[in-house]
Amino acid sequence: QKEVEQNSGPLSVPEGAIASLNCTYSDRVSQSFFWYRQYSGKSPELIMSIYSNGDKEDGRFTAQLNKASQYVSLLIRDSQPSDSATYLCAVNTGTASKLTFGTGTRLQVTL
Amino acid sequence: GAGVSQSPSNKVTEKGKDVELRCDPISGHTALYWYRQSLGQGLEFLIYFQGNSAPDKSGLPSDRFSAERTGGSVSTLTIQRTQQEDSAVYLCASSLSHYGYTFGSGTRLTVV
């Protein structure tokens, strides 16, 4: 079992819709959770972090964490074509602040 | 500096040659990480520095790979006797405590 799992996609949503990206992790002691956006040919960019159960909102982005279910998600409201990218879930698995990344979900926002 | 700086941005080398990749982290960031990303693949952890020491080097794929960090700042990743399977984008990141990483723009290594 992979430590951090994501559906590779592509996830296709129409412009203006809500995109829902999901991630599960295996290590129950994980404490910190991050979402990165990676455009093709570019390096990952941090967009959200979440540390406690519940929702965290930042503009059009909402991160949701459920530690009991070992599940973290990212919602993107009013999706725009510029949101088309690969979204990487990352989890702190205990060694200092080392992050383990999922393989990413490719999001396509269609006109 | 304002961001994480990596050099060179692109490197083409012949199989069997040694290469050095450089990373200059954000000023004041004590933690520095090296990852690599092969085409269409996820990020593979290589090594983590806290200050000048490397408490976790578990991701280095073979003894051909080594890294050092000096002055708590610049880090160099060295790959000796490069092989074609070493071709990838090598990403450096730095962080302050547990607030997530900031990545550099990467070095694209091509071994021919």
XYZ file of C-alpha atoms in Angstrom:
223
model
C 0.000 0.000 0.000
C 1.319 3.424 -0.965
C 1.792 5.899 1.857
C -0.162 8.648 0.095
C -2.719 7.735 -2.559
C -4.459 9.900 -5.111
C -6.525 9.147 -8.175
C -4.346 10.065 -11.147
C -7.287 11.391 -13.178
C -7.700 13.279 -15.349
C -10.575 14.874 -13.481
C -12.537 16.982 -15.912
C -14.892 19.705 -14.657
C -16.656 22.512 -16.524
C -15.701 26.109 -15.863
C -17.533 27.471 -12.822
C -18.088 24.063 -11.233
C -16.602 22.688 -8.013
C -13.599 20.405 -8.397
C -13.127 17.845 -5.631
C -9.710 16.233 -5.216
C -9.149 13.421 -2.765
C -6.198 11.882 -0.963
C -5.788 9.059 1.544
C -2.748 8.320 3.672
C -1.601 5.276 5.582
C 0.386 6.605 8.552
C -1.958 7.377 11.441
C 0.599 9.582 13.206
C 0.725 12.053 10.314
C 0.215 15.583 11.598
C 0.591 18.031 8.707
C -1.077 17.959 5.323
C -0.441 20.046 2.248
C -1.779 20.581 -1.247
C 0.558 21.629 -4.034
C -0.327 22.696 -7.561
C 2.049 21.814 -10.382
C 1.652 23.235 -13.857
C 3.182 21.239 -16.681
C 6.934 21.801 -16.820
C 6.963 23.802 -13.602
C 7.819 23.022 -9.999
C 5.164 22.416 -7.312
C 3.634 25.441 -5.609
C 2.128 25.293 -2.118
C -1.527 26.323 -2.132
C -3.007 24.966 1.115
C -1.937 23.515 4.433
C -4.123 21.930 7.109
C -3.188 20.576 10.520
C -6.441 19.830 12.391
C -9.695 18.065 11.613
C -12.322 20.046 9.756
C -12.309 22.587 6.970
C -9.900 25.373 6.138
C -10.880 27.945 3.543
C -8.647 30.272 1.536
C -10.362 32.119 -1.280
C -11.749 29.596 -3.755
C -9.896 26.738 -2.071
C -11.109 24.618 0.862
C -9.023 21.870 2.427
C -10.801 19.210 4.454
C -9.139 16.829 6.896
C -10.542 13.738 8.597
C -7.815 12.039 10.626
C -10.071 9.197 11.768
C -10.653 8.214 8.143
C -7.088 9.192 7.107
C -8.511 11.326 4.372
C -7.746 14.824 3.118
C -9.439 16.635 0.261
C -9.240 19.861 -1.687
C -12.274 21.647 -3.076
C -11.881 24.310 -5.736
C -14.970 26.471 -6.167
C -15.789 28.366 -9.364
C -13.130 26.398 -11.253
C -11.248 28.352 -13.906
C -9.251 27.119 -16.910
C -6.162 28.466 -15.115
C -6.779 25.857 -12.388
C -5.923 23.123 -14.908
C -2.840 21.492 -13.393
C -1.726 18.480 -11.395
C -2.563 18.670 -7.705
C -0.213 16.906 -5.304
C -1.198 15.830 -1.814
C 1.669 15.760 0.700
C 1.787 14.387 4.224
C 4.289 14.804 7.023
C 5.055 11.226 7.965
C 7.099 11.867 11.044
C 10.745 12.355 10.120
C 11.157 15.973 11.112
C 9.345 17.887 8.422
C 9.941 15.451 5.572
C 6.922 15.237 3.282
C 5.705 12.214 1.376
C 3.882 13.080 -1.838
C 1.127 11.357 -3.714
C 1.518 10.934 -7.453
C -0.993 13.711 -8.102
C -4.382 14.187 -9.719
C -4.527 15.949 -13.067
C -7.375 18.455 -13.207
C -8.790 19.743 -16.484
C -11.209 22.667 -16.392
C -13.144 22.843 -19.640
C -14.773 25.904 -21.223
C 17.273 35.328 -1.502
C 13.593 35.741 -2.271
C 13.154 32.195 -3.480
C 14.929 28.876 -3.775
C 17.513 29.086 -6.531
C 18.786 26.049 -8.420
C 21.500 25.783 -10.992
C 21.942 24.814 -13.691
C 18.370 24.818 -14.957
C 19.268 22.244 -17.598
C 22.150 19.807 -17.796
C 22.934 17.344 -20.543
C 25.746 14.955 -19.719
C 27.276 11.842 -21.178
C 26.770 8.516 -19.475
C 29.560 7.882 -16.988
C 30.321 11.543 -16.273
C 29.894 13.187 -12.870
C 27.470 16.069 -12.350
C 26.937 18.627 -9.588
C 23.603 20.279 -8.939
C 23.382 23.337 -6.749
C 20.643 24.668 -4.489
C 20.548 28.016 -2.707
C 17.624 27.991 -0.227
C 15.561 30.854 1.098
C 17.585 32.821 3.604
C 16.911 31.634 7.144
C 15.348 28.317 6.146
C 17.111 25.691 8.203
C 15.625 22.651 6.456
C 16.575 21.714 2.906
C 15.333 18.805 0.826
C 16.224 17.158 -2.456
C 13.609 15.320 -4.493
C 13.569 14.051 -8.031
C 10.708 13.710 -10.452
C 10.876 11.463 -13.473
C 8.651 12.114 -16.472
C 5.020 11.594 -15.465
C 5.994 10.329 -12.032
C 5.574 11.571 -8.488
C 8.170 13.225 -6.321
C 10.794 10.846 -4.973
C 12.495 11.931 -1.743
C 16.292 11.828 -1.818
C 17.753 13.554 1.242
C 16.907 16.012 4.005
C 19.238 18.483 5.700
C 18.701 20.245 8.995
C 21.433 22.831 9.146
C 24.547 21.135 7.783
C 23.667 17.633 8.920
C 21.612 15.074 7.024
C 19.428 13.159 9.471
C 17.618 11.382 6.645
C 19.406 10.279 3.497
C 17.268 7.196 3.045
C 16.125 8.156 -0.433
C 19.520 8.303 -2.116
C 19.189 5.531 -4.736
C 22.803 4.344 -4.715
C 26.272 5.204 -3.478
C 26.771 7.167 -6.700
C 24.617 9.872 -5.134
C 25.901 12.176 -2.419
C 24.990 15.574 -1.066
C 26.411 18.159 1.246
C 25.376 21.437 2.726
C 27.727 24.099 4.002
C 27.194 27.124 6.226
C 23.594 26.067 6.750
C 22.879 27.426 3.313
C 23.942 26.196 -0.127
C 23.653 22.500 -0.906
C 25.241 20.457 -3.669
C 23.914 17.140 -4.953
C 26.571 15.114 -6.753
C 25.896 12.171 -9.028
C 28.926 10.146 -10.001
C 29.200 7.948 -13.098
C 25.779 9.030 -14.337
C 23.438 6.475 -15.863
C 20.477 6.986 -18.190
C 18.053 6.133 -15.386
C 19.335 9.198 -13.519
C 17.593 11.412 -16.091
C 14.931 13.386 -14.218
C 14.109 16.798 -12.826
C 15.942 17.325 -9.550
C 14.016 19.600 -7.213
C 15.335 21.346 -4.145
C 13.053 22.769 -1.470
C 13.537 24.623 1.769
C 11.296 25.204 4.745
C 11.028 26.822 8.116
C 9.699 24.324 10.660
C 6.446 22.624 9.585
C 5.019 25.239 7.266
C 5.418 23.377 4.009
C 8.120 23.593 1.429
C 9.043 26.184 -1.132
C 10.479 24.515 -4.203
C 13.078 25.811 -6.585
C 12.512 25.675 -10.319
C 14.522 22.476 -10.612
C 17.404 21.135 -12.668
C 16.458 19.011 -15.659
C 19.168 16.362 -16.023
C 19.456 14.408 -19.238
C 21.997 11.596 -19.478
C 22.800 10.608 -23.056
